[in-house]
Coordinates of C-alpha atoms in Angstrom, one line a residue:
X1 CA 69.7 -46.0 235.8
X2 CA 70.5 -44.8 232.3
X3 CA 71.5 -47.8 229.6
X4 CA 75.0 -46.0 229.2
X5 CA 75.7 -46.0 232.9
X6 CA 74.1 -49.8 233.0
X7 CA 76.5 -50.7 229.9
X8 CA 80.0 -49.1 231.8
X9 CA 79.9 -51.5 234.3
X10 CA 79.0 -54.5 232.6
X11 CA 81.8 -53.8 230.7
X12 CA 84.0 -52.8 233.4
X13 CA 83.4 -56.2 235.3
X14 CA 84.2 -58.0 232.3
X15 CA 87.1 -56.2 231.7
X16 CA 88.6 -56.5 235.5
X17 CA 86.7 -59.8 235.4
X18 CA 88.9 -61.3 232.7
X19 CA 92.1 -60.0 234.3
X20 CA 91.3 -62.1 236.7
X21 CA 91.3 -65.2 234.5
X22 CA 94.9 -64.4 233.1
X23 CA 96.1 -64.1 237.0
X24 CA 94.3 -67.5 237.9
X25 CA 95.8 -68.8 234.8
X26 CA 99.2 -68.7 236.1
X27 CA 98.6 -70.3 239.3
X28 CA 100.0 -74.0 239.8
X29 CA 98.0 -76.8 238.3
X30 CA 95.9 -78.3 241.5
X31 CA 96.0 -78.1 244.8
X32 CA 97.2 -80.1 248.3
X33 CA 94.0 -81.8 248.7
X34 CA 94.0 -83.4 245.2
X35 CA 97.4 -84.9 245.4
X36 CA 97.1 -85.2 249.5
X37 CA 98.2 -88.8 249.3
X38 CA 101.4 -87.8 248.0
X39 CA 102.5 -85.7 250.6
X40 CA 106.0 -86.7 250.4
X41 CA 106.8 -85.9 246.8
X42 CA 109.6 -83.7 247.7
X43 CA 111.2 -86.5 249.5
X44 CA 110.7 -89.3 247.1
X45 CA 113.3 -92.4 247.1
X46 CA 112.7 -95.1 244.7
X47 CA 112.6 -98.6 246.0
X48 CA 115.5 -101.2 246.1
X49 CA 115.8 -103.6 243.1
X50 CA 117.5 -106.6 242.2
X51 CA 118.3 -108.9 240.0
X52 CA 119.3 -106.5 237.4
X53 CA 121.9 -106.1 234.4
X54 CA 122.4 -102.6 234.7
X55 CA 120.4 -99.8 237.0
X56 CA 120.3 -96.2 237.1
X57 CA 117.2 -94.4 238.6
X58 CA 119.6 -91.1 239.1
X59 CA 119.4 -90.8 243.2
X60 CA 123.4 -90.3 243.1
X61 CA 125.4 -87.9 241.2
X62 CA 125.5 -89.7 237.9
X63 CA 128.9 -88.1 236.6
X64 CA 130.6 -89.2 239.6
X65 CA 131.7 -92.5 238.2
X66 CA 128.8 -94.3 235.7
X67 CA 127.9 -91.4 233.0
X68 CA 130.5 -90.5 230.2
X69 CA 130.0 -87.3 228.2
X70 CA 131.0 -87.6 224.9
X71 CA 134.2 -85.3 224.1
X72 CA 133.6 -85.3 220.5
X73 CA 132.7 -81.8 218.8
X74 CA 130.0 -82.4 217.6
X75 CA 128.6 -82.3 221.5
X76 CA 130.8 -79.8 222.3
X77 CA 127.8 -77.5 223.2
X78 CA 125.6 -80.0 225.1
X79 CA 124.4 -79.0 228.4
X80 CA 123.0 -82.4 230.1
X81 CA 122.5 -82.2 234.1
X82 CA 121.8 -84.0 236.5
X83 CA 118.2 -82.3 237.8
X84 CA 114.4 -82.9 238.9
X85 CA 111.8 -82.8 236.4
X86 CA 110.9 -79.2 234.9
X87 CA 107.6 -77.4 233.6
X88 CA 103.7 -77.8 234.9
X89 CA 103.0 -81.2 235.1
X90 CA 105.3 -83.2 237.8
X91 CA 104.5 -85.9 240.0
X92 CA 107.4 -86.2 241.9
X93 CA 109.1 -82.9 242.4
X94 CA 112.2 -84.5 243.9
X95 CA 112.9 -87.5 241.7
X96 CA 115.7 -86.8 239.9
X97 CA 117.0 -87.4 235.8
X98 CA 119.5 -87.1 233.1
X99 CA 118.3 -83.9 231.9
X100 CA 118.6 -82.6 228.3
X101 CA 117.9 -79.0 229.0
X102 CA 118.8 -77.1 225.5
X103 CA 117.1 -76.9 222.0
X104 CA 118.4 -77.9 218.8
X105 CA 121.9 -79.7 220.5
X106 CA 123.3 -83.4 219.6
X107 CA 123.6 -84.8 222.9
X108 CA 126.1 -87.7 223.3
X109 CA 126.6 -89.7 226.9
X110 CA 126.7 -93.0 227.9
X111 CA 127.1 -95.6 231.1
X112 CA 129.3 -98.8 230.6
X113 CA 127.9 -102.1 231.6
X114 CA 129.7 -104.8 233.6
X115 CA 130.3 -107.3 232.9
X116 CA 128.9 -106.9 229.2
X117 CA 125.4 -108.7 228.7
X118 CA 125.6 -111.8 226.7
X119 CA 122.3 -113.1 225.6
X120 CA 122.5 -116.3 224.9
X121 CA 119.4 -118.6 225.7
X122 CA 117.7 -116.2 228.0
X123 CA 115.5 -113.5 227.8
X124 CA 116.7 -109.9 227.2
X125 CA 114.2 -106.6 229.1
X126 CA 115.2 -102.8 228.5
X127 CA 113.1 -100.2 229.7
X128 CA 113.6 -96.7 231.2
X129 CA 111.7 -93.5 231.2
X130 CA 111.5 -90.3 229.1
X131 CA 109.5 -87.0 229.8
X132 CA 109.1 -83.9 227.4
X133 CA 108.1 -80.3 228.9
X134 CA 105.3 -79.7 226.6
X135 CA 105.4 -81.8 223.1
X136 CA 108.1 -83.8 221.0
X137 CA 108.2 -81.8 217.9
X138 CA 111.2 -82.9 216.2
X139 CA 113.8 -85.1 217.6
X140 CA 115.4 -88.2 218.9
X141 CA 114.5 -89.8 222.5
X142 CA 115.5 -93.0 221.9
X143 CA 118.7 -95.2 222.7
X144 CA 121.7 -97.3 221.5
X145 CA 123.4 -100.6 223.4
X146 CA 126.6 -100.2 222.2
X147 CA 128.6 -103.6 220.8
X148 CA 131.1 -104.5 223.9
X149 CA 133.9 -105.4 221.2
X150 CA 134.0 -101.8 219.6
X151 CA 133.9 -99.9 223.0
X152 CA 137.6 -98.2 223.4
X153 CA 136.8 -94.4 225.3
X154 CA 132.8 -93.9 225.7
X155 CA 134.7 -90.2 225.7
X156 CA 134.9 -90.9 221.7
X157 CA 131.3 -91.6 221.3
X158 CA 129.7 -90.6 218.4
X159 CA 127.1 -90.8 215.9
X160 CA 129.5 -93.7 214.2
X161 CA 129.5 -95.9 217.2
X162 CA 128.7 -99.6 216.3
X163 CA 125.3 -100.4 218.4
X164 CA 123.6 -104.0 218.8
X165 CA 119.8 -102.2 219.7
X166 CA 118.6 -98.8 218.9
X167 CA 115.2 -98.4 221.5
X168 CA 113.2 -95.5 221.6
X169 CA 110.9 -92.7 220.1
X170 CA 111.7 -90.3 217.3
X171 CA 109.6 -88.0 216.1
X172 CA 110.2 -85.2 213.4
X173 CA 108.2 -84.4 210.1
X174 CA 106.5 -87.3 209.0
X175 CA 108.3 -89.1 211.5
X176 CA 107.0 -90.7 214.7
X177 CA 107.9 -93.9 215.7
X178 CA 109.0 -95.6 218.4
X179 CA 112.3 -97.6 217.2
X180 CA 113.4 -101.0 217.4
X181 CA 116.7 -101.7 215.4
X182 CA 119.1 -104.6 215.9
X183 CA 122.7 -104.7 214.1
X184 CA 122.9 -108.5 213.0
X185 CA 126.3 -110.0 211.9
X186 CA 126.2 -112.5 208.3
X187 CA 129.3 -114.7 208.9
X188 CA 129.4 -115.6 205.3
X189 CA 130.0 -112.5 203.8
X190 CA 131.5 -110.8 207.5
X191 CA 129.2 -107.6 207.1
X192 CA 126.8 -106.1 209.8
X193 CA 122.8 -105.1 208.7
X194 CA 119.9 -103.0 210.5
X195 CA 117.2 -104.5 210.8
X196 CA 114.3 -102.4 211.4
X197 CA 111.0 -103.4 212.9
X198 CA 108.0 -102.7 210.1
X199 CA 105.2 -100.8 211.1
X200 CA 106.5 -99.5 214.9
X201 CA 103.9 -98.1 217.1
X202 CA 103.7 -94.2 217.4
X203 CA 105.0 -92.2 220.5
X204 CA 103.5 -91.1 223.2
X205 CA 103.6 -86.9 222.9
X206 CA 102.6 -84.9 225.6
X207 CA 104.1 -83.6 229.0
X208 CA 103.7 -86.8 231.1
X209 CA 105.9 -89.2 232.2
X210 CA 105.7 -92.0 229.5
X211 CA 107.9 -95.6 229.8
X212 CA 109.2 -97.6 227.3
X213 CA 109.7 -101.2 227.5
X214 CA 111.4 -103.8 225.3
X215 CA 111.4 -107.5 225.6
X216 CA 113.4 -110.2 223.4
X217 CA 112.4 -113.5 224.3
X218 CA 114.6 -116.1 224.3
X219 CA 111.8 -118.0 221.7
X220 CA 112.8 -115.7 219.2
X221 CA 109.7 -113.0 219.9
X222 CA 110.1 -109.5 220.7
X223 CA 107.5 -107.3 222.7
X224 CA 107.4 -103.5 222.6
X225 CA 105.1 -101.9 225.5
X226 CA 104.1 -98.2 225.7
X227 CA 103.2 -97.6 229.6
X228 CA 103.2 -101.1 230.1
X229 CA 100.6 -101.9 227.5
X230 CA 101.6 -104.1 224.1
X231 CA 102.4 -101.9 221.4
X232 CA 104.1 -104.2 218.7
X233 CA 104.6 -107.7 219.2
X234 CA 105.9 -110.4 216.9
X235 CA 108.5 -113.0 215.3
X236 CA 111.9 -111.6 215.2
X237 CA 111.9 -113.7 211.9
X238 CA 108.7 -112.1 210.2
X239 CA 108.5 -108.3 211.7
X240 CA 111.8 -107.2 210.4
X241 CA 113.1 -105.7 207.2
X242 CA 115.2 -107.0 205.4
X243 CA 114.6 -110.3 206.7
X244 CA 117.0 -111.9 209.6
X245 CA 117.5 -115.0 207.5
X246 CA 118.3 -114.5 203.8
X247 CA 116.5 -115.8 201.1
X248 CA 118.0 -119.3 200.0
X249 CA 118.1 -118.1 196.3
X250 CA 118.4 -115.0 194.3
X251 CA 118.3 -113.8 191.1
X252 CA 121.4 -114.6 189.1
X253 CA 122.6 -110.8 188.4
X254 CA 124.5 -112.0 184.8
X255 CA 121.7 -113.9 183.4
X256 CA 120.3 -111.9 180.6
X257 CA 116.8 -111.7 178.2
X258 CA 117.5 -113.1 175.3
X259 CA 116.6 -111.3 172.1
X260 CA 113.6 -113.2 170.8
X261 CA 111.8 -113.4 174.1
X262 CA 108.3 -111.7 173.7
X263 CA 106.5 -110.7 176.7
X264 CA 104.3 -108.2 174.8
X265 CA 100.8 -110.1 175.9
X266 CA 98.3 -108.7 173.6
X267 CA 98.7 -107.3 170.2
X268 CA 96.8 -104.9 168.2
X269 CA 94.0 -107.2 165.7
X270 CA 95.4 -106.8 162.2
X271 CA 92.5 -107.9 160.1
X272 CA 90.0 -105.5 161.9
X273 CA 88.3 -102.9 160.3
X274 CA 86.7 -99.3 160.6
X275 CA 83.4 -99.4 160.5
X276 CA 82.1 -97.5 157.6
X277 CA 80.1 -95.6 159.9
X278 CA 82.6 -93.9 162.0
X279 CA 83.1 -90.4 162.2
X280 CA 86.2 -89.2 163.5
X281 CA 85.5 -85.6 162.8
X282 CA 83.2 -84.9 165.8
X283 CA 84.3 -82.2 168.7
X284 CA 83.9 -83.7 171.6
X285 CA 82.1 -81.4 173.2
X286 CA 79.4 -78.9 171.4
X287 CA 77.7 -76.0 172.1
X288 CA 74.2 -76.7 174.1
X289 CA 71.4 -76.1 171.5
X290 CA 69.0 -75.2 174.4
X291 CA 70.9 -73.1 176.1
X292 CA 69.4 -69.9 175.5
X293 CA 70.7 -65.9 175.7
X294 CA 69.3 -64.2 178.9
X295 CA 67.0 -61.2 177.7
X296 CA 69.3 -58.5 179.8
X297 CA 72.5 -59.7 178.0
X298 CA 74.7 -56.7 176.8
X299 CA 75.8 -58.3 173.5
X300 CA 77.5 -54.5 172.4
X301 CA 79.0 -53.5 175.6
X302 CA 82.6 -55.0 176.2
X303 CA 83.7 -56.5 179.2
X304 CA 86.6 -54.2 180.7
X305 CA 86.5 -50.1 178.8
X306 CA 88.9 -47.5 179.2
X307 CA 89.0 -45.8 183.0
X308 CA 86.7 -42.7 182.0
X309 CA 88.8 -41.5 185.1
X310 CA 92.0 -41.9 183.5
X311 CA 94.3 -39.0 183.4
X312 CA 97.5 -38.9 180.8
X313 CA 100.2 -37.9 182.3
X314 CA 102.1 -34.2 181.7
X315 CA 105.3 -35.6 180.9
X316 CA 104.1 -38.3 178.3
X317 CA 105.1 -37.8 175.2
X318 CA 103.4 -39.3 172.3
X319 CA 106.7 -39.0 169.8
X320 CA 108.7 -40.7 172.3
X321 CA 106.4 -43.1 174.5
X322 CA 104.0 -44.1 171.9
X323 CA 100.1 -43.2 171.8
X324 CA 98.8 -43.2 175.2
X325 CA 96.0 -45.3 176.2
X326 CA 94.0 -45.5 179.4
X327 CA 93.8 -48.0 181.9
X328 CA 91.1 -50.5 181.1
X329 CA 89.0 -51.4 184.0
X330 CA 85.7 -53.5 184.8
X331 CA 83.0 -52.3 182.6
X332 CA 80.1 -51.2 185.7
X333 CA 77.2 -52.1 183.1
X334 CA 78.6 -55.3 183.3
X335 CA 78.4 -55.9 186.8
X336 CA 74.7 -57.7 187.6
X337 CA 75.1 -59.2 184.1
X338 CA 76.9 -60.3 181.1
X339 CA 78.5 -58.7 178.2
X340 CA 80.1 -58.9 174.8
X341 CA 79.2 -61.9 172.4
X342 CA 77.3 -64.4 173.8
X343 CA 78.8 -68.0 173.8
X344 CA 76.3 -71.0 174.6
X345 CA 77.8 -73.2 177.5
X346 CA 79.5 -76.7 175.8
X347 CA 78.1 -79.9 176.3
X348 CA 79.0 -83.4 175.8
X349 CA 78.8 -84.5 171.7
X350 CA 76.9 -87.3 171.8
X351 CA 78.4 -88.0 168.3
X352 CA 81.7 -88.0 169.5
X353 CA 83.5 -91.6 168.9
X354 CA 87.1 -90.2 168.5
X355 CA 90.1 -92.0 166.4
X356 CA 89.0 -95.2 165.9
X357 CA 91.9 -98.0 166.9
X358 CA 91.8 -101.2 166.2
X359 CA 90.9 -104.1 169.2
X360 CA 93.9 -105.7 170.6
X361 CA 93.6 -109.7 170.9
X362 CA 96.0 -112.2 172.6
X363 CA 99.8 -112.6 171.4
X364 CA 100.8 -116.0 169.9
X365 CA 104.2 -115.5 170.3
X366 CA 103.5 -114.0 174.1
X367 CA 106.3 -116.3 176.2
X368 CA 105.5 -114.8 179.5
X369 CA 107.2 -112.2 182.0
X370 CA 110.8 -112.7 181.7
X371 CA 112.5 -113.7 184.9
X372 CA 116.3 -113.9 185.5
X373 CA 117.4 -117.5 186.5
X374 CA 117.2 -118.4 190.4
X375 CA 120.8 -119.3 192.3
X376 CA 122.3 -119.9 195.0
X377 CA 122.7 -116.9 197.7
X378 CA 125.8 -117.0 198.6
X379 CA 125.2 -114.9 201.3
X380 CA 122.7 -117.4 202.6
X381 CA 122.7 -118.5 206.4
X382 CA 119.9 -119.7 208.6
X383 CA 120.0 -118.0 212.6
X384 CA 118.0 -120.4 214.7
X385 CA 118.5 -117.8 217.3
X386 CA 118.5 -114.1 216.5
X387 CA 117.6 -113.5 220.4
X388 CA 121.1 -114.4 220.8
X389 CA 122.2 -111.3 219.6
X390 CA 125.3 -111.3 217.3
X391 CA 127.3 -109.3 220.0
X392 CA 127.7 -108.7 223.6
X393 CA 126.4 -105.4 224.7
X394 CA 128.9 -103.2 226.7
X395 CA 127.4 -99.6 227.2
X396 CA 123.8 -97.9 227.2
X397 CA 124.3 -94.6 225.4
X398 CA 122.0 -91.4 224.4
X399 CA 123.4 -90.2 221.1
X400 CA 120.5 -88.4 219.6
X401 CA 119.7 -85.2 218.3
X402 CA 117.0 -82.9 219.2
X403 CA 115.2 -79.5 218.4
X404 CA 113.5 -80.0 222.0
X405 CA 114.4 -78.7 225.4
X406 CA 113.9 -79.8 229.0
X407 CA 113.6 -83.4 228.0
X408 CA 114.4 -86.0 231.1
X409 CA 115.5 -89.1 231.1
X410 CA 114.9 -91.5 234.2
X411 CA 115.0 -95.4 235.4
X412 CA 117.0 -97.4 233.1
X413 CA 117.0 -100.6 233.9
X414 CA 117.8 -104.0 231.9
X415 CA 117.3 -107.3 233.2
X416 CA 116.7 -110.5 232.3
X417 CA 113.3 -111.2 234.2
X418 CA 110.5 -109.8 233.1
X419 CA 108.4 -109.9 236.7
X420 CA 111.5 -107.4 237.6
X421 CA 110.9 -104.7 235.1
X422 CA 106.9 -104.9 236.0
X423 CA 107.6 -104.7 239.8
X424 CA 110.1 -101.7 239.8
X425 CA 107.3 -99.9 237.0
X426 CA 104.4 -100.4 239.0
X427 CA 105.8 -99.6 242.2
X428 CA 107.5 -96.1 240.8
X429 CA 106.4 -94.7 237.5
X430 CA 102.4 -95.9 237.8
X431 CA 103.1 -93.7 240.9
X432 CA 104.1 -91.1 239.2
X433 CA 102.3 -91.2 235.9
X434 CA 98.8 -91.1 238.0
X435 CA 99.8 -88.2 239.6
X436 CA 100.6 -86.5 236.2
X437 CA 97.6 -87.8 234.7
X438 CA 95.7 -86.1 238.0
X439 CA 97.2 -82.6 237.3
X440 CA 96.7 -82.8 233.5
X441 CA 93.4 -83.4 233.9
X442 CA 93.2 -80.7 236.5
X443 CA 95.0 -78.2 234.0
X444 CA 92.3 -79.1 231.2
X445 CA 89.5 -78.3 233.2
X446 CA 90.6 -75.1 234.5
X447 CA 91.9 -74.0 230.7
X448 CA 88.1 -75.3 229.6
X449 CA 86.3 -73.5 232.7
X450 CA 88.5 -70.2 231.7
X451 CA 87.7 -70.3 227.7
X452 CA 83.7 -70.9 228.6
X453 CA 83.6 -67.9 230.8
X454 CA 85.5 -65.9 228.2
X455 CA 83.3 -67.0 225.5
X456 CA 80.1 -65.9 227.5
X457 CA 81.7 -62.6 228.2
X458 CA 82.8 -62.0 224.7
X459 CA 79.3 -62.9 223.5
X460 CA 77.9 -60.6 226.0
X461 CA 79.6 -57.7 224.8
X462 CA 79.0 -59.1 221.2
X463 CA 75.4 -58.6 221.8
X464 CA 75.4 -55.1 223.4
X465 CA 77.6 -53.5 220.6
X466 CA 75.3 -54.3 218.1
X467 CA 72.3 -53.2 220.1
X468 CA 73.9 -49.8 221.8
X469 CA 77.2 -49.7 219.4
X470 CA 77.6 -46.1 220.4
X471 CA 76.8 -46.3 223.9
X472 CA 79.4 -49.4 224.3
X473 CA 82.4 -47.6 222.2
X474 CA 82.1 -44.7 225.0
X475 CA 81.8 -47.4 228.0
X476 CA 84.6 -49.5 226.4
X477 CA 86.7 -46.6 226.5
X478 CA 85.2 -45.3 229.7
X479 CA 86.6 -48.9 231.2
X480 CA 90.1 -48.4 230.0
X481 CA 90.3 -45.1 231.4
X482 CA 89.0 -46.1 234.9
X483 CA 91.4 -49.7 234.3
X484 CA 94.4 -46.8 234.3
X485 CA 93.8 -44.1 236.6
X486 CA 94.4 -46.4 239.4
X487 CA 98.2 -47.2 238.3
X488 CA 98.1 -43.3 237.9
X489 CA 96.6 -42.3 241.1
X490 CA 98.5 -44.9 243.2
X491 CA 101.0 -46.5 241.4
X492 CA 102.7 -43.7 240.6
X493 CA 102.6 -41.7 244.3
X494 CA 104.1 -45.2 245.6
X495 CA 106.7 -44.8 244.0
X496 CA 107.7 -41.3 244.5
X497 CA 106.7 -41.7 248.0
X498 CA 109.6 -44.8 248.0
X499 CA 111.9 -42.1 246.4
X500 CA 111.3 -39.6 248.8
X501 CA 111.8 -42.1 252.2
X502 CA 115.0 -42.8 250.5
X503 CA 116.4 -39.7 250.1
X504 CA 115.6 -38.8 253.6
X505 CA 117.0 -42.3 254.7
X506 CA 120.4 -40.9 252.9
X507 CA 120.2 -37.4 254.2
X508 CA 120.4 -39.3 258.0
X509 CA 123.0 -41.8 256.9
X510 CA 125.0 -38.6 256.0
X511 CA 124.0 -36.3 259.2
X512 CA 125.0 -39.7 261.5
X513 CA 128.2 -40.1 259.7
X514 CA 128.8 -36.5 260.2
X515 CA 128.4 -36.9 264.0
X516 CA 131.4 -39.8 263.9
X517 CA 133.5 -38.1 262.5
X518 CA 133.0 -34.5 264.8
X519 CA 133.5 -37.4 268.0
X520 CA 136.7 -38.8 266.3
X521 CA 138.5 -35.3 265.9

């Protein structure tokens, strides 16, 4: 067998080989044996749960009676539905959401909680789930218990709406955090402030399910669990900024430095001297003695000369346009080495001491930074119990806004038991979430199986164009012929053979028709 004829169908396997790739590519991620266990999927009905606050896991209509869109404008063109889970990676087909399903839309709805949660002396748990398509580029997942006292119409919500926790990820830019916010109320000056946790954890930002759980404790600590692992934890006194008790004493804003204070600390040495010796006249840098012209150096060719090439132009006019020069261009002499007058590379002086200035020594007179006098903060109050809250919470809202599509929302559920919160998880979204993990793993593996196959083809054919380049142009070629004369040969005739059992399907409709209508007269 000739090498041409050898090369064709190497290169024809390769190329219907890797067609077959892109096909398998596009099947679903997995199969029934690896996910055999959950046969049921499609059927899925979360457990029962008690002992909860508020509940929504989404198995009823959820804009029946709990879920409020927001009728402000700014939401006009929201489009949130009720749906199952979309894209690759699913573990429970039929477990339905709250699904944000457009790009780049505020998104503003909300449930109402009764009676409103009052947190005094107990413990306070929020979790609920969120899953992205592909990625969380840049947007809000994250969200807001309203204040009970400011609630009028959840059909008014907006982006104003006073909240007493903001919960969630958020991730855009530089961004990407997972949020914990509490409004707290000062009763001696009546004003509301955020205070934000320092230092949140990161998201979790891929295309499983991931759950997000908060936990105030009634002993003034807070917990914040990714996938029911600790992410943050800490003192709801210590982890915030600003601070949720106020410093006893600030500066006193109309105390002012008086004119004589000094806080210059050193001072420049009056009775020093220049040495006699100092020469403020040396470059800092000098030409290296010892650096020495090469013997091929051009010294009376310049650089860049006028393009020999060069034509002036028939229209130029010297009277009017000035003398006419050519172009200058690279001098080709120059090219393996130098030209023009030679200039020794610059080294350090070692002479070099520049302007001389004189020592500085300590400041007599030097009083010290100067400080404005401490007083009382008048805005001063000491919360024993921030865990409390400083309102009741009356609604559980998503008002976010997001450059991401397809993102779900599932399982909200706020309690005041923690043992709750870890039962309902573990017995639904570690379900789930293992499945997903299954099929992502799955997906990885066939991606990584496909690209090594590639790469050995594609390193194949690397290898045979530079050994036979001539001999693999033709076969190349010879491949995409033979890859289209197929489509030609029988793609074509299919379809004018469909054309031609149509017509003659018409031309009997037609004859039949005929034949009623000869009965009827």
């Amino acid at each position: 067998m000739k090498k041409s004829t050898l090369l064709f169908i190497v290169l024809f396997c390769s190329f219907l080989f890797l067609h077959e790739i892109k096909a398998d590519e596009e099947v679903t991620v997995g199969n029934e044996e690896d996910f055999s266990e959950f046969d049921n999927q499609e059927q899925y009905q979360a457990p029962t749960i008690s002992n909860v606050i508020f509940f929504e896991n989404f198995n009823q209509n959820p804009f029946d009676k709990v879920w409020v869109l927001s009728k402000n404008s700014k939401y006009s063109n929201q489009e949130i539905e009720w749906s199952t889970p979309v894209g690759e990676i699913i573990g429970f087909p039929g477990d339905k959401g709250l699904l944000s399903k457009q790009p780049a839309q505020h998104v503003g709805i909300s449930a109402k909680i009764t009676p409103p949660i009052d947190n005094e002396n107990k413990d306070l748990i929020i979790q609920y789930e969120v899953k992205f398509e592909n990625k969380l580029e840049c947007g809000g997942a994250y969200i807001k218990l309203l204040d009970d006292s400011k609630i009028d119409d959840l059909t008014e919500l907006n982006e104003s709406s006073p909240y007493i926790i903001m919960f969630g990820p958020d991730r855009c830019g530089t961004t990407d955090k997972v949020h914990f916010i509490f409004r707290h109320f000062n009763p001696k000056n009546q004003t509301w402030e955020e205070k934000h946790l320092e230092n949140p954890p990161k998201i979790k930002n891929d295309a499983l399910t991931h759950l997000y759980t908060l936990i105030i404790r009634k002993d003034n600590t807070f917990e914040v669990k990714i996938d029911q692992e600790t992410a943050r934890s800490g003192s709801l006194f210590e982890e915030f900024n600003p601070p949720v008790v106020p410093a006893k004493e600030i500066s006193d804003p109309t105390d002012k430095k008086p004119l004589d204070w000094v806080d210059e600390e050193t001072i420049e040495d009056v009775n020093a001297k220049k040495p006699e010796d100092w020469d403020e006249s040396q470059p800092e840098y000098i030409p290296d003695p010892n650096d020495i012209k090469p013997d091929d150096w051009l010294e009376n060719e310049s650089e860049y000369i006028p393009d020999p090439n060069a034509v002036k132009p028939k229209d130029w006019n010297d009277e009017e346009d000035g003398v006419w020069e050519a172009p200058t261009i690279k001098n080709p002499k120059c090219e393996n080495q130098g030209c023009g007058k030679y200039k020794s590379r610059l080294i350090k002086n070692p002479k070099y001491k520049g302007k001389w200035q004189p020592p500085r020594i300590p400041n007599p007179a030097y009083k010290g930074v100067w400080e404005p006098r401490k007083i009382p903060n008048p805005n001063y109050f000491d919360d024993r119990q921030p865990a409390n809250l400083s309102g009741k919470i009356g609604a559980l809202a998503i008002e976010i806004w997001t450059m991401q599509g397809n993102m779900l929302f599932d399982n909200f559920l706020i309690t005041h038991d923690e043992e709750t919160a870890v039962e309902y998880a573990t017995k639904t979204w570690a379900k789930k979430f293992e499945i997903e993990k299954k099929m992502l793993e799955e997906k990885v593996k066939q991606e990584e199986q496909g690209n090594d196959i590639m790469q050995q083809v594609l390193s194949k054919i690397t290898e045979l164009v530079s050994e036979y380049p001539i001999q693999v142009i033709g076969a190349t070629l010879g491949s995409i012929v033979m890859s289209v004369i197929p489509f030609l040969c029988f793609g074509g005739g299919e379809k004018k053979k469909k054309e031609k059992t149509n017509k003659k399907e018409e031309k009997e409709e037609e004859k039949e028709e005929e034949k009623e209508e000869i009965k009827d007269n």
